[in-house]
Amino acid sequence: MAFETWLAFTAASTLLLIIPGPTVLMVISYSLSQGKRAAVASVTGVMLGDMFAITAALAGLGAVLATSAMLFQIMKYIGAAYLIYIGIKMWRANSGVAAQVEMPVVPAKRIFRDTLLVTTFNPKGMLFFVAFLPQFVDHTQPVLTQFFILGLTFVTLGGFNTVFWVSMAGGLRKVVNGPSTLKRLNKVGGTGLLGAGIFTALSGRVS
């Protein structure tokens, strides 16, 4: 693979990754409510989710989604319902407890699971990989090696992007640190996930 091609792919992927989506909203929400303890679980979940999504897309699932409207809709609604479910849980967390009580602790394994599932089972993500990666592949060279390089690059960039949003949210948490304020931030994060889920459910078929 030519270095210029890889550099173009890296630049295009970076621009696409900085646009907040459902995964970023989830990462921000957990970082606001859980602080630094959410960082490792979020980054690991997102990177593995991107890896699974790329693998599934290149294995043919993305092509199936592109031709099967029913399968696309089913996966989209499952993902939207999951986002809404998590958003409701975050919004209602500690709702009946006095403001002086600390926010409930979410296990790291649950944060990892949520970010992994939302990142992996995003049908638009799979369609994106199917449509995007081949544009940077030289068919006169070994294709699998190029897909591996491009996939690894995207997963790495996704990890750095997650670290950036975790750091931003963590900094905001420090500035507004206080039980009552953190409760409100938790509701803001939950509202963001609810909005992402509703938007996903109502969005059209075109990515």
mmCIF file of C-alpha atoms in Angstrom:
data_model
loop_
_atom_site.group_PDB
_atom_site.id
_atom_site.type_symbol
_atom_site.label_atom_id
_atom_site.label_comp_id
_atom_site.label_asym_id
_atom_site.label_seq_id
_atom_site.Cartn_x
_atom_site.Cartn_y
_atom_site.Cartn_z
ATOM 1 C CA MET A 1 0.000 0.000 0.000
ATOM 2 C CA ALA A 2 1.300 3.412 -0.968
ATOM 3 C CA PHE A 3 1.986 5.715 1.974
ATOM 4 C CA GLU A 4 -0.060 8.483 0.322
ATOM 5 C CA THR A 5 -3.087 6.170 0.152
ATOM 6 C CA TRP A 6 -2.750 5.242 3.815
ATOM 7 C CA LEU A 7 -2.356 8.897 4.772
ATOM 8 C CA ALA A 8 -5.505 9.828 2.826
ATOM 9 C CA PHE A 9 -7.423 7.029 4.559
ATOM 10 C CA THR A 10 -6.155 8.187 7.970
ATOM 11 C CA ALA A 11 -7.204 11.778 7.298
ATOM 12 C CA ALA A 12 -10.660 10.767 6.037
ATOM 13 C CA SER A 13 -11.215 8.387 8.974
ATOM 14 C CA THR A 14 -10.184 11.061 11.476
ATOM 15 C CA LEU A 15 -12.701 13.517 10.038
ATOM 16 C CA LEU A 16 -15.453 10.894 10.195
ATOM 17 C CA LEU A 17 -14.607 9.780 13.740
ATOM 18 C CA ILE A 18 -14.705 13.256 15.285
ATOM 19 C CA ILE A 19 -18.391 13.574 14.383
ATOM 20 C CA PRO A 20 -20.254 12.516 17.568
ATOM 21 C CA GLY A 21 -22.499 9.485 17.163
ATOM 22 C CA PRO A 22 -24.290 7.058 19.524
ATOM 23 C CA THR A 23 -21.027 5.511 20.721
ATOM 24 C CA VAL A 24 -19.473 8.889 21.521
ATOM 25 C CA LEU A 25 -22.602 9.985 23.382
ATOM 26 C CA MET A 26 -22.469 6.800 25.445
ATOM 27 C CA VAL A 27 -18.779 7.294 26.229
ATOM 28 C CA ILE A 28 -19.384 10.903 27.301
ATOM 29 C CA SER A 29 -22.350 9.888 29.444
ATOM 30 C CA TYR A 30 -20.439 7.201 31.300
ATOM 31 C CA SER A 31 -17.412 9.469 31.733
ATOM 32 C CA LEU A 32 -19.553 12.211 33.235
ATOM 33 C CA SER A 33 -21.251 9.875 35.681
ATOM 34 C CA GLN A 34 -18.378 7.483 36.478
ATOM 35 C CA GLY A 35 -15.218 9.536 35.988
ATOM 36 C CA LYS A 36 -11.832 7.977 35.169
ATOM 37 C CA ARG A 37 -12.986 4.464 36.008
ATOM 38 C CA ALA A 38 -14.983 4.464 32.765
ATOM 39 C CA ALA A 39 -11.971 5.258 30.578
ATOM 40 C CA VAL A 40 -10.314 1.853 30.125
ATOM 41 C CA ALA A 41 -13.608 -0.018 29.775
ATOM 42 C CA SER A 42 -14.921 2.501 27.214
ATOM 43 C CA VAL A 43 -11.785 2.564 25.081
ATOM 44 C CA THR A 44 -11.495 -1.235 25.093
ATOM 45 C CA GLY A 45 -15.173 -1.686 24.264
ATOM 46 C CA VAL A 46 -15.072 0.772 21.365
ATOM 47 C CA MET A 47 -11.887 -0.649 19.851
ATOM 48 C CA LEU A 48 -13.119 -4.253 20.026
ATOM 49 C CA GLY A 49 -16.509 -3.161 18.700
ATOM 50 C CA ASP A 50 -14.874 -1.483 15.697
ATOM 51 C CA MET A 51 -12.761 -4.584 15.153
ATOM 52 C CA PHE A 52 -15.799 -6.880 15.184
ATOM 53 C CA ALA A 53 -17.777 -4.531 12.931
ATOM 54 C CA ILE A 54 -14.973 -4.337 10.369
ATOM 55 C CA THR A 55 -14.503 -8.107 10.427
ATOM 56 C CA ALA A 56 -18.228 -8.735 9.992
ATOM 57 C CA ALA A 57 -18.463 -6.178 7.209
ATOM 58 C CA LEU A 58 -15.552 -7.618 5.278
ATOM 59 C CA ALA A 59 -16.914 -11.135 5.842
ATOM 60 C CA GLY A 60 -20.054 -10.185 3.960
ATOM 61 C CA LEU A 61 -22.579 -9.041 6.566
ATOM 62 C CA GLY A 62 -22.279 -5.461 5.382
ATOM 63 C CA ALA A 63 -23.137 -6.516 1.844
ATOM 64 C CA VAL A 64 -26.171 -8.415 3.152
ATOM 65 C CA LEU A 65 -27.317 -5.367 5.091
ATOM 66 C CA ALA A 66 -26.923 -3.251 1.989
ATOM 67 C CA THR A 67 -29.334 -5.491 0.047
ATOM 68 C CA SER A 68 -31.726 -6.603 2.795
ATOM 69 C CA ALA A 69 -33.964 -3.768 3.962
ATOM 70 C CA MET A 70 -35.643 -5.980 6.572
ATOM 71 C CA LEU A 71 -32.389 -7.104 8.188
ATOM 72 C CA PHE A 72 -31.122 -3.540 8.209
ATOM 73 C CA GLN A 73 -34.281 -2.303 9.924
ATOM 74 C CA ILE A 74 -34.198 -5.116 12.499
ATOM 75 C CA MET A 75 -30.598 -4.369 13.487
ATOM 76 C CA LYS A 76 -31.285 -0.640 13.519
ATOM 77 C CA TYR A 77 -34.274 -0.968 15.851
ATOM 78 C CA ILE A 78 -32.441 -3.365 18.168
ATOM 79 C CA GLY A 79 -29.592 -0.873 18.459
ATOM 80 C CA ALA A 80 -31.982 2.033 18.990
ATOM 81 C CA ALA A 81 -33.919 0.143 21.673
ATOM 82 C CA TYR A 82 -30.691 -0.679 23.501
ATOM 83 C CA LEU A 83 -29.605 2.965 23.478
ATOM 84 C CA ILE A 84 -33.001 4.069 24.785
ATOM 85 C CA TYR A 85 -32.911 1.391 27.496
ATOM 86 C CA ILE A 86 -29.494 2.525 28.740
ATOM 87 C CA GLY A 87 -30.539 6.176 28.512
ATOM 88 C CA ILE A 88 -33.596 5.538 30.700
ATOM 89 C CA LYS A 89 -31.483 3.668 33.245
ATOM 90 C CA MET A 90 -29.004 6.537 33.449
ATOM 91 C CA TRP A 91 -31.746 9.161 33.646
ATOM 92 C CA ARG A 92 -33.533 7.358 36.476
ATOM 93 C CA ALA A 93 -30.373 6.466 38.388
ATOM 94 C CA ASN A 94 -30.631 7.588 42.002
ATOM 95 C CA SER A 95 -33.794 9.551 41.162
ATOM 96 C CA GLY A 96 -35.376 8.902 44.536
ATOM 97 C CA VAL A 97 -32.292 9.534 46.674
ATOM 98 C CA ALA A 98 -31.190 12.764 48.272
ATOM 99 C CA ALA A 99 -28.702 14.891 46.348
ATOM 100 C CA GLN A 100 -26.051 14.365 48.999
ATOM 101 C CA VAL A 101 -25.727 10.680 48.132
ATOM 102 C CA GLU A 102 -23.048 9.759 45.604
ATOM 103 C CA MET A 103 -23.957 8.513 42.164
ATOM 104 C CA PRO A 104 -24.338 4.730 41.876
ATOM 105 C CA VAL A 105 -21.256 2.926 40.645
ATOM 106 C CA VAL A 106 -21.589 1.193 37.286
ATOM 107 C CA PRO A 107 -19.341 -1.891 37.013
ATOM 108 C CA ALA A 108 -16.534 -1.563 34.474
ATOM 109 C CA LYS A 109 -17.667 -4.778 32.792
ATOM 110 C CA ARG A 110 -21.093 -3.226 32.123
ATOM 111 C CA ILE A 111 -19.504 -0.110 30.611
ATOM 112 C CA PHE A 112 -17.341 -2.367 28.441
ATOM 113 C CA ARG A 113 -20.354 -4.446 27.403
ATOM 114 C CA ASP A 114 -22.481 -1.435 26.497
ATOM 115 C CA THR A 115 -19.832 0.335 24.419
ATOM 116 C CA LEU A 116 -18.902 -2.938 22.729
ATOM 117 C CA LEU A 117 -22.474 -3.804 21.751
ATOM 118 C CA VAL A 118 -23.449 -0.329 20.549
ATOM 119 C CA THR A 119 -20.270 -0.027 18.472
ATOM 120 C CA THR A 120 -20.488 -3.530 17.012
ATOM 121 C CA PHE A 121 -24.181 -3.708 16.172
ATOM 122 C CA ASN A 122 -24.473 -0.429 14.343
ATOM 123 C CA PRO A 123 -25.642 -1.407 10.849
ATOM 124 C CA LYS A 124 -24.660 1.950 9.413
ATOM 125 C CA GLY A 125 -21.143 1.356 10.679
ATOM 126 C CA MET A 126 -20.957 -1.930 8.786
ATOM 127 C CA LEU A 127 -22.310 -0.322 5.620
ATOM 128 C CA PHE A 128 -19.740 2.436 6.047
ATOM 129 C CA PHE A 129 -16.890 -0.060 6.213
ATOM 130 C CA VAL A 130 -18.154 -1.918 3.144
ATOM 131 C CA ALA A 131 -18.414 1.303 1.125
ATOM 132 C CA PHE A 132 -15.407 3.142 2.554
ATOM 133 C CA LEU A 133 -12.514 0.706 2.912
ATOM 134 C CA PRO A 134 -12.473 -0.606 -0.695
ATOM 135 C CA GLN A 135 -11.962 2.947 -1.981
ATOM 136 C CA PHE A 136 -8.412 2.837 -0.603
ATOM 137 C CA VAL A 137 -7.482 -0.677 -1.750
ATOM 138 C CA ASP A 138 -5.136 -1.345 -4.656
ATOM 139 C CA HIS A 139 -6.473 -4.500 -6.294
ATOM 140 C CA THR A 140 -3.114 -5.169 -7.928
ATOM 141 C CA GLN A 141 -1.631 -5.784 -4.468
ATOM 142 C CA PRO A 142 -2.572 -8.368 -1.765
ATOM 143 C CA VAL A 143 -6.060 -7.282 -0.695
ATOM 144 C CA LEU A 144 -6.214 -8.991 2.711
ATOM 145 C CA THR A 145 -3.013 -7.300 3.849
ATOM 146 C CA GLN A 146 -4.393 -3.911 2.848
ATOM 147 C CA PHE A 147 -7.695 -4.561 4.619
ATOM 148 C CA PHE A 148 -5.762 -5.535 7.733
ATOM 149 C CA ILE A 149 -3.706 -2.322 7.646
ATOM 150 C CA LEU A 150 -6.759 -0.130 7.035
ATOM 151 C CA GLY A 151 -8.816 -1.919 9.674
ATOM 152 C CA LEU A 152 -6.055 -1.673 12.270
ATOM 153 C CA THR A 153 -5.623 2.012 11.457
ATOM 154 C CA PHE A 154 -9.333 2.711 11.911
ATOM 155 C CA VAL A 155 -9.514 0.769 15.189
ATOM 156 C CA THR A 156 -6.484 2.650 16.537
ATOM 157 C CA LEU A 157 -7.925 6.016 15.515
ATOM 158 C CA GLY A 158 -11.222 5.020 17.133
ATOM 159 C CA GLY A 159 -9.367 4.301 20.356
ATOM 160 C CA PHE A 160 -7.641 7.688 20.314
ATOM 161 C CA ASN A 161 -10.950 9.374 19.548
ATOM 162 C CA THR A 162 -12.544 7.660 22.548
ATOM 163 C CA VAL A 163 -9.648 8.722 24.783
ATOM 164 C CA PHE A 164 -10.170 12.309 23.630
ATOM 165 C CA TRP A 165 -13.884 12.328 24.502
ATOM 166 C CA VAL A 166 -13.260 10.550 27.809
ATOM 167 C CA SER A 167 -10.671 13.189 28.714
ATOM 168 C CA MET A 168 -12.988 16.043 27.739
ATOM 169 C CA ALA A 169 -15.870 14.642 29.765
ATOM 170 C CA GLY A 170 -13.558 13.833 32.679
ATOM 171 C CA GLY A 171 -12.294 17.407 32.720
ATOM 172 C CA LEU A 172 -15.850 18.717 32.777
ATOM 173 C CA ARG A 173 -16.675 16.368 35.634
ATOM 174 C CA LYS A 174 -13.803 17.800 37.690
ATOM 175 C CA VAL A 175 -14.930 21.381 37.081
ATOM 176 C CA VAL A 176 -18.505 20.726 38.155
ATOM 177 C CA ASN A 177 -17.719 18.085 40.779
ATOM 178 C CA GLY A 178 -20.517 17.811 43.299
ATOM 179 C CA PRO A 179 -23.204 15.188 44.013
ATOM 180 C CA SER A 180 -26.194 17.256 42.917
ATOM 181 C CA THR A 181 -24.446 18.537 39.804
ATOM 182 C CA LEU A 182 -23.257 15.044 38.897
ATOM 183 C CA LYS A 183 -26.831 13.809 39.167
ATOM 184 C CA ARG A 184 -27.906 16.464 36.683
ATOM 185 C CA LEU A 185 -25.037 15.538 34.369
ATOM 186 C CA ASN A 186 -26.125 11.925 34.597
ATOM 187 C CA LYS A 187 -29.591 12.977 33.435
ATOM 188 C CA VAL A 188 -28.062 15.021 30.623
ATOM 189 C CA GLY A 189 -26.063 11.982 29.519
ATOM 190 C CA GLY A 190 -29.143 9.772 29.728
ATOM 191 C CA THR A 191 -31.107 12.301 27.700
ATOM 192 C CA GLY A 192 -28.355 12.279 25.067
ATOM 193 C CA LEU A 193 -28.564 8.503 24.761
ATOM 194 C CA LEU A 194 -32.348 8.657 24.567
ATOM 195 C CA GLY A 195 -32.039 11.201 21.766
ATOM 196 C CA ALA A 196 -29.460 9.061 19.962
ATOM 197 C CA GLY A 197 -31.716 6.023 20.214
ATOM 198 C CA ILE A 198 -34.753 7.895 18.918
ATOM 199 C CA PHE A 199 -32.730 9.460 16.103
ATOM 200 C CA THR A 200 -31.370 6.041 15.136
ATOM 201 C CA ALA A 201 -34.851 4.541 15.092
ATOM 202 C CA LEU A 202 -36.273 7.359 12.959
ATOM 203 C CA SER A 203 -33.309 7.765 10.629
ATOM 204 C CA GLY A 204 -33.565 6.680 7.040
ATOM 205 C CA ARG A 205 -31.870 3.786 5.361
ATOM 206 C CA VAL A 206 -29.136 5.875 3.793
ATOM 207 C CA SER A 207 -26.031 6.203 5.970
#
